Amino acid sequence: MDVIGEGRAEPVVVERAAGVGGELVLRRAGTDYEIISNGMFLMDTRNGESERLLVRAAVDAALDRDGSGDAGPGGEPGGQPLRVLIGGLGVGFSLAEALAHPAVGHVTVVEREPAVVGWHAGPLRPWSRGGLDDPRVALVRADLLDVVAAHPADGVAKISGVDGAGFDAVCLDIDNGPDWTVTPGNARLYGPDGLDLLAGRLSPRGVLAVWSAGAAPGFQDLLAARFARVEALPVPVPRGEPDMVYLARRPRP
């Protein structure tokens, strides 16, 4: 995500859509696109460095299960492909990054907004690299909270096309951060109850990764209370404070 700055092309509206969480607007500014949610700038196609890091760091951490830094392909003997859950399709940077990683065998994308999915059949397709057409991808059109809260008998394992063993990386990029949610209901994801639900969807080597438009120390404290190992990775941006990627693994009992 990026903040609109001076000297850029004046954005023009490509499409407006009534979304689950309010009005969504796709705008074009020069060769780039922006998504606006209820008048709030959400994301654009200009950079994507932190969105790519969100997935790459989570997958690499899952491979490096013991923290030694020398895990082989698949992270374990036998090289079992990793399963990744991406919360929020956005402009597609995270999906493209997951599919480009040689250790990833399956990606479930949870996106509640039909308009966003539709834009990836058109203007946003280059940024997701056509990832929704990849046979390794399962698209779930639902609210992420509903997915992670679903009963195991009819929840993620059933609708995502994978077994019930859990995900090796759960990557969240559905808001501007834990302290800056697109809709008020999303705040539950970043509280104790939401973290319990997310931890319950992780495999034994699973890693939770959360994107934020800035530091969220209170959220980091909540992660540390729920997970044994927590990292905060800053990503410099052209203007303002760095983006942050939070990694959490080894849920506490």
PDB file of C-alpha atoms in Angstrom:
ATOM      1  CA  MET A   1       0.000   0.000   0.000  1.00  0.00           C
ATOM      2  CA  ASP A   2       1.104   3.505  -0.636  1.00  0.00           C
ATOM      3  CA  VAL A   3       0.016   7.034   0.151  1.00  0.00           C
ATOM      4  CA  ILE A   4      -0.915   9.260  -2.757  1.00  0.00           C
ATOM      5  CA  GLY A   5       1.715  11.951  -3.115  1.00  0.00           C
ATOM      6  CA  GLU A   6       2.374  15.094  -5.077  1.00  0.00           C
ATOM      7  CA  GLY A   7       3.415  14.988  -8.700  1.00  0.00           C
ATOM      8  CA  ARG A   8       1.322  11.971  -9.589  1.00  0.00           C
ATOM      9  CA  ALA A   9      -1.277  11.758 -12.317  1.00  0.00           C
ATOM     10  CA  GLU A  10      -4.741  12.892 -11.316  1.00  0.00           C
ATOM     11  CA  PRO A  11      -6.778   9.726 -10.640  1.00  0.00           C
ATOM     12  CA  VAL A  12      -9.867   8.995 -12.691  1.00  0.00           C
ATOM     13  CA  VAL A  13     -12.682   6.678 -11.654  1.00  0.00           C
ATOM     14  CA  VAL A  14     -12.768   3.418 -13.589  1.00  0.00           C
ATOM     15  CA  GLU A  15     -15.651   1.792 -11.720  1.00  0.00           C
ATOM     16  CA  ARG A  16     -17.809   2.220  -8.642  1.00  0.00           C
ATOM     17  CA  ALA A  17     -19.383  -0.778  -6.947  1.00  0.00           C
ATOM     18  CA  ALA A  18     -21.607  -1.402  -3.955  1.00  0.00           C
ATOM     19  CA  GLY A  19     -19.601  -3.727  -1.752  1.00  0.00           C
ATOM     20  CA  VAL A  20     -20.247  -5.851   1.315  1.00  0.00           C
ATOM     21  CA  GLY A  21     -18.469  -3.256   3.456  1.00  0.00           C
ATOM     22  CA  GLY A  22     -19.689  -0.163   1.578  1.00  0.00           C
ATOM     23  CA  GLU A  23     -18.801   1.600  -1.655  1.00  0.00           C
ATOM     24  CA  LEU A  24     -15.703   0.463  -3.518  1.00  0.00           C
ATOM     25  CA  VAL A  25     -14.014   2.578  -6.172  1.00  0.00           C
ATOM     26  CA  LEU A  26     -11.355   1.515  -8.642  1.00  0.00           C
ATOM     27  CA  ARG A  27      -9.332   4.491  -9.901  1.00  0.00           C
ATOM     28  CA  ARG A  28      -6.580   4.778 -12.486  1.00  0.00           C
ATOM     29  CA  ALA A  29      -3.706   7.216 -11.981  1.00  0.00           C
ATOM     30  CA  GLY A  30      -1.377   7.119 -14.955  1.00  0.00           C
ATOM     31  CA  THR A  31      -0.421   3.469 -15.379  1.00  0.00           C
ATOM     32  CA  ASP A  32      -1.392   2.519 -11.829  1.00  0.00           C
ATOM     33  CA  TYR A  33      -4.644   1.625 -10.113  1.00  0.00           C
ATOM     34  CA  GLU A  34      -6.013   2.473  -6.665  1.00  0.00           C
ATOM     35  CA  ILE A  35      -8.773   0.907  -4.591  1.00  0.00           C
ATOM     36  CA  ILE A  36     -10.824   3.223  -2.369  1.00  0.00           C
ATOM     37  CA  SER A  37     -13.177   1.830   0.271  1.00  0.00           C
ATOM     38  CA  ASN A  38     -15.876   4.154   1.649  1.00  0.00           C
ATOM     39  CA  GLY A  39     -13.754   7.156   0.703  1.00  0.00           C
ATOM     40  CA  MET A  40     -10.644   5.749   2.412  1.00  0.00           C
ATOM     41  CA  PHE A  41      -7.540   4.966   0.365  1.00  0.00           C
ATOM     42  CA  LEU A  42      -6.896   1.251   0.741  1.00  0.00           C
ATOM     43  CA  MET A  43      -4.168   0.125  -1.661  1.00  0.00           C
ATOM     44  CA  ASP A  44      -2.601   0.659  -5.066  1.00  0.00           C
ATOM     45  CA  THR A  45      -0.367  -1.024  -7.630  1.00  0.00           C
ATOM     46  CA  ARG A  46       2.630   1.312  -7.312  1.00  0.00           C
ATOM     47  CA  ASN A  47       4.987  -0.770  -5.219  1.00  0.00           C
ATOM     48  CA  GLY A  48       3.882  -3.869  -3.358  1.00  0.00           C
ATOM     49  CA  GLU A  49       7.155  -4.464  -1.527  1.00  0.00           C
ATOM     50  CA  SER A  50       5.538  -4.927   1.877  1.00  0.00           C
ATOM     51  CA  GLU A  51       2.690  -7.075   0.522  1.00  0.00           C
ATOM     52  CA  ARG A  52       5.232  -9.391  -1.097  1.00  0.00           C
ATOM     53  CA  LEU A  53       7.246  -9.501   2.123  1.00  0.00           C
ATOM     54  CA  LEU A  54       4.088 -10.430   4.021  1.00  0.00           C
ATOM     55  CA  VAL A  55       3.907 -13.723   2.142  1.00  0.00           C
ATOM     56  CA  ARG A  56       7.596 -14.359   1.532  1.00  0.00           C
ATOM     57  CA  ALA A  57       8.569 -13.886   5.180  1.00  0.00           C
ATOM     58  CA  ALA A  58       5.708 -16.088   6.393  1.00  0.00           C
ATOM     59  CA  VAL A  59       6.547 -18.910   3.981  1.00  0.00           C
ATOM     60  CA  ASP A  60      10.257 -18.737   4.752  1.00  0.00           C
ATOM     61  CA  ALA A  61       9.509 -18.793   8.487  1.00  0.00           C
ATOM     62  CA  ALA A  62       7.303 -21.862   8.037  1.00  0.00           C
ATOM     63  CA  LEU A  63      10.108 -23.601   6.164  1.00  0.00           C
ATOM     64  CA  ASP A  64      12.561 -22.675   8.916  1.00  0.00           C
ATOM     65  CA  ARG A  65      10.536 -24.478  11.523  1.00  0.00           C
ATOM     66  CA  ASP A  66      13.275 -24.795  14.144  1.00  0.00           C
ATOM     67  CA  GLY A  67      14.749 -21.338  13.546  1.00  0.00           C
ATOM     68  CA  SER A  68      18.053 -22.716  12.315  1.00  0.00           C
ATOM     69  CA  GLY A  69      17.838 -21.074   8.906  1.00  0.00           C
ATOM     70  CA  ASP A  70      18.790 -24.256   7.034  1.00  0.00           C
ATOM     71  CA  ALA A  71      15.425 -25.834   6.173  1.00  0.00           C
ATOM     72  CA  GLY A  72      15.271 -27.542   2.799  1.00  0.00           C
ATOM     73  CA  PRO A  73      12.482 -27.495   0.208  1.00  0.00           C
ATOM     74  CA  GLY A  74       9.161 -28.066   1.924  1.00  0.00           C
ATOM     75  CA  GLY A  75      10.795 -27.475   5.307  1.00  0.00           C
ATOM     76  CA  GLU A  76      10.648 -31.121   6.322  1.00  0.00           C
ATOM     77  CA  PRO A  77      11.826 -34.510   5.059  1.00  0.00           C
ATOM     78  CA  GLY A  78       9.767 -35.421   2.032  1.00  0.00           C
ATOM     79  CA  GLY A  79       9.413 -31.797   0.984  1.00  0.00           C
ATOM     80  CA  GLN A  80       5.665 -31.482   1.598  1.00  0.00           C
ATOM     81  CA  PRO A  81       4.317 -28.441  -0.283  1.00  0.00           C
ATOM     82  CA  LEU A  82       3.134 -25.584   1.888  1.00  0.00           C
ATOM     83  CA  ARG A  83      -0.476 -24.461   2.160  1.00  0.00           C
ATOM     84  CA  VAL A  84      -1.074 -20.727   2.357  1.00  0.00           C
ATOM     85  CA  LEU A  85      -4.180 -18.776   3.325  1.00  0.00           C
ATOM     86  CA  ILE A  86      -4.321 -15.174   2.088  1.00  0.00           C
ATOM     87  CA  GLY A  87      -6.902 -12.913   3.679  1.00  0.00           C
ATOM     88  CA  GLY A  88      -7.671 -10.179   1.155  1.00  0.00           C
ATOM     89  CA  LEU A  89      -7.014 -10.373  -2.580  1.00  0.00           C
ATOM     90  CA  GLY A  90      -6.309  -6.649  -2.914  1.00  0.00           C
ATOM     91  CA  VAL A  91      -4.380  -5.759  -6.050  1.00  0.00           C
ATOM     92  CA  GLY A  92      -2.837  -9.229  -6.191  1.00  0.00           C
ATOM     93  CA  PHE A  93       0.744  -8.733  -5.006  1.00  0.00           C
ATOM     94  CA  SER A  94       0.404 -11.292  -2.188  1.00  0.00           C
ATOM     95  CA  LEU A  95      -1.194 -13.949  -4.378  1.00  0.00           C
ATOM     96  CA  ALA A  96       1.447 -13.568  -7.083  1.00  0.00           C
ATOM     97  CA  GLU A  97       4.224 -13.809  -4.485  1.00  0.00           C
ATOM     98  CA  ALA A  98       2.794 -16.987  -2.988  1.00  0.00           C
ATOM     99  CA  LEU A  99       2.461 -18.689  -6.366  1.00  0.00           C
ATOM    100  CA  ALA A 100       6.028 -17.731  -7.299  1.00  0.00           C
ATOM    101  CA  HIS A 101       7.487 -19.464  -4.233  1.00  0.00           C
ATOM    102  CA  PRO A 102       8.714 -22.972  -5.131  1.00  0.00           C
ATOM    103  CA  ALA A 103       7.658 -24.430  -1.766  1.00  0.00           C
ATOM    104  CA  VAL A 104       3.992 -23.406  -2.048  1.00  0.00           C
ATOM    105  CA  GLY A 105       1.617 -26.084  -3.283  1.00  0.00           C
ATOM    106  CA  HIS A 106      -1.810 -24.602  -2.520  1.00  0.00           C
ATOM    107  CA  VAL A 107      -3.169 -21.107  -1.899  1.00  0.00           C
ATOM    108  CA  THR A 108      -6.585 -20.275  -0.493  1.00  0.00           C
ATOM    109  CA  VAL A 109      -7.630 -16.664  -1.087  1.00  0.00           C
ATOM    110  CA  VAL A 110     -10.474 -15.289   1.032  1.00  0.00           C
ATOM    111  CA  GLU A 111     -12.059 -12.146  -0.441  1.00  0.00           C
ATOM    112  CA  ARG A 112     -15.503 -10.902   0.525  1.00  0.00           C
ATOM    113  CA  GLU A 113     -15.898  -8.231  -2.182  1.00  0.00           C
ATOM    114  CA  PRO A 114     -17.146  -9.532  -5.562  1.00  0.00           C
ATOM    115  CA  ALA A 115     -16.012  -6.323  -7.290  1.00  0.00           C
ATOM    116  CA  VAL A 116     -12.397  -6.879  -6.263  1.00  0.00           C
ATOM    117  CA  VAL A 117     -12.507 -10.414  -7.623  1.00  0.00           C
ATOM    118  CA  GLY A 118     -14.029  -9.132 -10.862  1.00  0.00           C
ATOM    119  CA  TRP A 119     -11.325  -6.496 -11.329  1.00  0.00           C
ATOM    120  CA  HIS A 120      -8.752  -9.293 -11.441  1.00  0.00           C
ATOM    121  CA  ALA A 121     -10.355 -10.549 -14.630  1.00  0.00           C
ATOM    122  CA  GLY A 122      -9.684  -7.097 -16.085  1.00  0.00           C
ATOM    123  CA  PRO A 123      -7.514  -4.126 -15.083  1.00  0.00           C
ATOM    124  CA  LEU A 124      -5.813  -5.743 -12.060  1.00  0.00           C
ATOM    125  CA  ARG A 125      -4.957  -9.042 -13.738  1.00  0.00           C
ATOM    126  CA  PRO A 126      -1.314  -8.060 -14.490  1.00  0.00           C
ATOM    127  CA  TRP A 127      -0.586  -7.535 -10.786  1.00  0.00           C
ATOM    128  CA  SER A 128      -1.999 -10.885  -9.677  1.00  0.00           C
ATOM    129  CA  ARG A 129      -0.392 -12.444 -12.784  1.00  0.00           C
ATOM    130  CA  GLY A 130      -3.629 -14.246 -13.536  1.00  0.00           C
ATOM    131  CA  GLY A 131      -3.241 -16.121 -10.266  1.00  0.00           C
ATOM    132  CA  LEU A 132      -6.939 -16.805  -9.800  1.00  0.00           C
ATOM    133  CA  ASP A 133      -6.766 -19.115 -12.819  1.00  0.00           C
ATOM    134  CA  ASP A 134      -3.925 -21.162 -11.326  1.00  0.00           C
ATOM    135  CA  PRO A 135      -5.075 -24.710 -10.425  1.00  0.00           C
ATOM    136  CA  ARG A 136      -3.289 -24.392  -7.086  1.00  0.00           C
ATOM    137  CA  VAL A 137      -5.632 -21.578  -6.031  1.00  0.00           C
ATOM    138  CA  ALA A 138      -8.975 -21.862  -4.260  1.00  0.00           C
ATOM    139  CA  LEU A 139     -10.981 -18.633  -4.108  1.00  0.00           C
ATOM    140  CA  VAL A 140     -13.380 -18.319  -1.185  1.00  0.00           C
ATOM    141  CA  ARG A 141     -15.861 -15.442  -1.513  1.00  0.00           C
ATOM    142  CA  ALA A 142     -16.588 -14.843   2.158  1.00  0.00           C
ATOM    143  CA  ASP A 143     -15.730 -12.739   5.176  1.00  0.00           C
ATOM    144  CA  LEU A 144     -12.467 -13.973   6.692  1.00  0.00           C
ATOM    145  CA  LEU A 145     -13.973 -13.935  10.173  1.00  0.00           C
ATOM    146  CA  ASP A 146     -16.717 -16.306   9.034  1.00  0.00           C
ATOM    147  CA  VAL A 147     -14.114 -18.605   7.488  1.00  0.00           C
ATOM    148  CA  VAL A 148     -11.810 -18.858  10.497  1.00  0.00           C
ATOM    149  CA  ALA A 149     -14.764 -19.172  12.887  1.00  0.00           C
ATOM    150  CA  ALA A 150     -16.439 -21.968  10.900  1.00  0.00           C
ATOM    151  CA  HIS A 151     -16.747 -25.416  12.450  1.00  0.00           C
ATOM    152  CA  PRO A 152     -14.019 -27.785  11.179  1.00  0.00           C
ATOM    153  CA  ALA A 153     -16.663 -30.040   9.672  1.00  0.00           C
ATOM    154  CA  ASP A 154     -17.866 -27.371   7.260  1.00  0.00           C
ATOM    155  CA  GLY A 155     -15.205 -24.655   7.481  1.00  0.00           C
ATOM    156  CA  VAL A 156     -11.821 -24.024   5.908  1.00  0.00           C
ATOM    157  CA  ALA A 157     -10.994 -27.676   5.266  1.00  0.00           C
ATOM    158  CA  LYS A 158     -14.181 -28.130   3.241  1.00  0.00           C
ATOM    159  CA  ILE A 159     -14.431 -24.887   1.282  1.00  0.00           C
ATOM    160  CA  SER A 160     -10.741 -24.416   0.477  1.00  0.00           C
ATOM    161  CA  GLY A 161     -10.035 -27.747  -1.167  1.00  0.00           C
ATOM    162  CA  VAL A 162      -7.347 -28.800   1.341  1.00  0.00           C
ATOM    163  CA  ASP A 163      -7.492 -31.299   4.176  1.00  0.00           C
ATOM    164  CA  GLY A 164      -7.983 -30.347   7.797  1.00  0.00           C
ATOM    165  CA  ALA A 165      -4.304 -30.213   8.765  1.00  0.00           C
ATOM    166  CA  GLY A 166      -4.228 -26.415   8.857  1.00  0.00           C
ATOM    167  CA  PHE A 167      -2.321 -23.781   6.938  1.00  0.00           C
ATOM    168  CA  ASP A 168       1.437 -23.342   7.004  1.00  0.00           C
ATOM    169  CA  ALA A 169       1.105 -19.588   6.473  1.00  0.00           C
ATOM    170  CA  VAL A 170      -1.888 -17.359   7.185  1.00  0.00           C
ATOM    171  CA  CYS A 171      -1.329 -13.900   5.695  1.00  0.00           C
ATOM    172  CA  LEU A 172      -3.715 -11.044   6.492  1.00  0.00           C
ATOM    173  CA  ASP A 173      -3.959  -7.878   4.417  1.00  0.00           C
ATOM    174  CA  ILE A 174      -7.626  -6.921   4.612  1.00  0.00           C
ATOM    175  CA  ASP A 175      -7.229  -3.599   6.447  1.00  0.00           C
ATOM    176  CA  ASN A 176      -4.777  -0.743   6.765  1.00  0.00           C
ATOM    177  CA  GLY A 177      -3.666  -2.453   9.954  1.00  0.00           C
ATOM    178  CA  PRO A 178      -4.945  -3.678  13.329  1.00  0.00           C
ATOM    179  CA  ASP A 179      -5.589  -0.089  14.441  1.00  0.00           C
ATOM    180  CA  TRP A 180      -7.099   1.087  11.137  1.00  0.00           C
ATOM    181  CA  THR A 181      -9.729  -1.343   9.938  1.00  0.00           C
ATOM    182  CA  VAL A 182     -11.821  -0.915   6.797  1.00  0.00           C
ATOM    183  CA  THR A 183     -15.014  -1.803   8.681  1.00  0.00           C
ATOM    184  CA  PRO A 184     -15.540  -1.872  12.467  1.00  0.00           C
ATOM    185  CA  GLY A 185     -16.325  -5.600  12.511  1.00  0.00           C
ATOM    186  CA  ASN A 186     -12.832  -6.445  11.307  1.00  0.00           C
ATOM    187  CA  ALA A 187     -11.381  -5.278  14.619  1.00  0.00           C
ATOM    188  CA  ARG A 188     -12.310  -8.623  16.165  1.00  0.00           C
ATOM    189  CA  LEU A 189      -9.663 -10.334  14.030  1.00  0.00           C
ATOM    190  CA  TYR A 190      -6.889  -8.504  15.854  1.00  0.00           C
ATOM    191  CA  GLY A 191      -8.145  -9.071  19.397  1.00  0.00           C
ATOM    192  CA  PRO A 192      -7.669 -12.085  21.676  1.00  0.00           C
ATOM    193  CA  ASP A 193     -10.671 -13.977  20.271  1.00  0.00           C
ATOM    194  CA  GLY A 194      -9.614 -13.402  16.674  1.00  0.00           C
ATOM    195  CA  LEU A 195      -6.038 -14.463  17.371  1.00  0.00           C
ATOM    196  CA  ASP A 196      -7.329 -17.653  18.989  1.00  0.00           C
ATOM    197  CA  LEU A 197      -9.341 -18.419  15.845  1.00  0.00           C
ATOM    198  CA  LEU A 198      -6.379 -17.694  13.571  1.00  0.00           C
ATOM    199  CA  ALA A 199      -4.008 -19.770  15.708  1.00  0.00           C
ATOM    200  CA  GLY A 200      -6.460 -22.641  15.423  1.00  0.00           C
ATOM    201  CA  ARG A 201      -6.111 -22.605  11.615  1.00  0.00           C
ATOM    202  CA  LEU A 202      -2.324 -23.036  11.692  1.00  0.00           C
ATOM    203  CA  SER A 203      -0.488 -26.279  11.048  1.00  0.00           C
ATOM    204  CA  PRO A 204       2.206 -27.334  13.552  1.00  0.00           C
ATOM    205  CA  ARG A 205       4.769 -25.320  11.570  1.00  0.00           C
ATOM    206  CA  GLY A 206       2.274 -22.555  10.755  1.00  0.00           C
ATOM    207  CA  VAL A 207       3.046 -18.833  10.782  1.00  0.00           C
ATOM    208  CA  LEU A 208       0.613 -15.930  11.110  1.00  0.00           C
ATOM    209  CA  ALA A 209       1.599 -12.797   9.177  1.00  0.00           C
ATOM    210  CA  VAL A 210      -0.257  -9.480   9.478  1.00  0.00           C
ATOM    211  CA  TRP A 211       0.234  -6.348   7.367  1.00  0.00           C
ATOM    212  CA  SER A 212      -0.029  -2.883   8.922  1.00  0.00           C
ATOM    213  CA  ALA A 213       0.369   0.628   7.540  1.00  0.00           C
ATOM    214  CA  GLY A 214       2.375   1.545  10.628  1.00  0.00           C
ATOM    215  CA  ALA A 215       3.590   0.262  13.973  1.00  0.00           C
ATOM    216  CA  ALA A 216       0.886  -1.254  16.187  1.00  0.00           C
ATOM    217  CA  PRO A 217       2.609  -1.870  19.544  1.00  0.00           C
ATOM    218  CA  GLY A 218      -0.593  -2.866  21.319  1.00  0.00           C
ATOM    219  CA  PHE A 219      -1.247  -5.532  18.703  1.00  0.00           C
ATOM    220  CA  GLN A 220       2.336  -6.742  18.955  1.00  0.00           C
ATOM    221  CA  ASP A 221       1.821  -7.186  22.700  1.00  0.00           C
ATOM    222  CA  LEU A 222      -1.311  -9.246  22.041  1.00  0.00           C
ATOM    223  CA  LEU A 223       0.659 -11.431  19.624  1.00  0.00           C
ATOM    224  CA  ALA A 224       3.390 -11.944  22.218  1.00  0.00           C
ATOM    225  CA  ALA A 225       0.774 -13.053  24.741  1.00  0.00           C
ATOM    226  CA  ARG A 226      -0.636 -15.632  22.309  1.00  0.00           C
ATOM    227  CA  PHE A 227       2.498 -16.800  20.418  1.00  0.00           C
ATOM    228  CA  ALA A 228       5.924 -17.832  21.662  1.00  0.00           C
ATOM    229  CA  ARG A 229       7.819 -16.112  18.843  1.00  0.00           C
ATOM    230  CA  VAL A 230       6.895 -12.709  17.379  1.00  0.00           C
ATOM    231  CA  GLU A 231       8.802 -10.536  14.906  1.00  0.00           C
ATOM    232  CA  ALA A 232       8.090  -7.047  13.579  1.00  0.00           C
ATOM    233  CA  LEU A 233       9.559  -6.320  10.138  1.00  0.00           C
ATOM    234  CA  PRO A 234       9.582  -2.632   9.082  1.00  0.00           C
ATOM    235  CA  VAL A 235       9.379  -1.787   5.381  1.00  0.00           C
ATOM    236  CA  PRO A 236      10.433   1.794   4.488  1.00  0.00           C
ATOM    237  CA  VAL A 237       8.015   3.781   2.312  1.00  0.00           C
ATOM    238  CA  PRO A 238       8.669   7.000   0.356  1.00  0.00           C
ATOM    239  CA  ARG A 239       6.688   9.138   2.773  1.00  0.00           C
ATOM    240  CA  GLY A 240       5.622   8.654   6.388  1.00  0.00           C
ATOM    241  CA  GLU A 241       6.345   5.873   8.838  1.00  0.00           C
ATOM    242  CA  PRO A 242       7.331   2.419   7.577  1.00  0.00           C
ATOM    243  CA  ASP A 243       4.829  -0.286   6.771  1.00  0.00           C
ATOM    244  CA  MET A 244       5.036  -3.196   9.194  1.00  0.00           C
ATOM    245  CA  VAL A 245       4.756  -6.935   8.779  1.00  0.00           C
ATOM    246  CA  TYR A 246       4.141  -8.876  11.991  1.00  0.00           C
ATOM    247  CA  LEU A 247       5.081 -12.557  12.124  1.00  0.00           C
ATOM    248  CA  ALA A 248       3.875 -14.861  14.878  1.00  0.00           C
ATOM    249  CA  ARG A 249       4.475 -18.576  15.338  1.00  0.00           C
ATOM    250  CA  ARG A 250       4.288 -21.326  17.953  1.00  0.00           C
ATOM    251  CA  PRO A 251       0.878 -20.600  19.541  1.00  0.00           C
ATOM    252  CA  ARG A 252       0.890 -20.876  23.305  1.00  0.00           C
ATOM    253  CA  PRO A 253      -1.360 -23.579  24.829  1.00  0.00           C
TER     254      PRO A 253
END
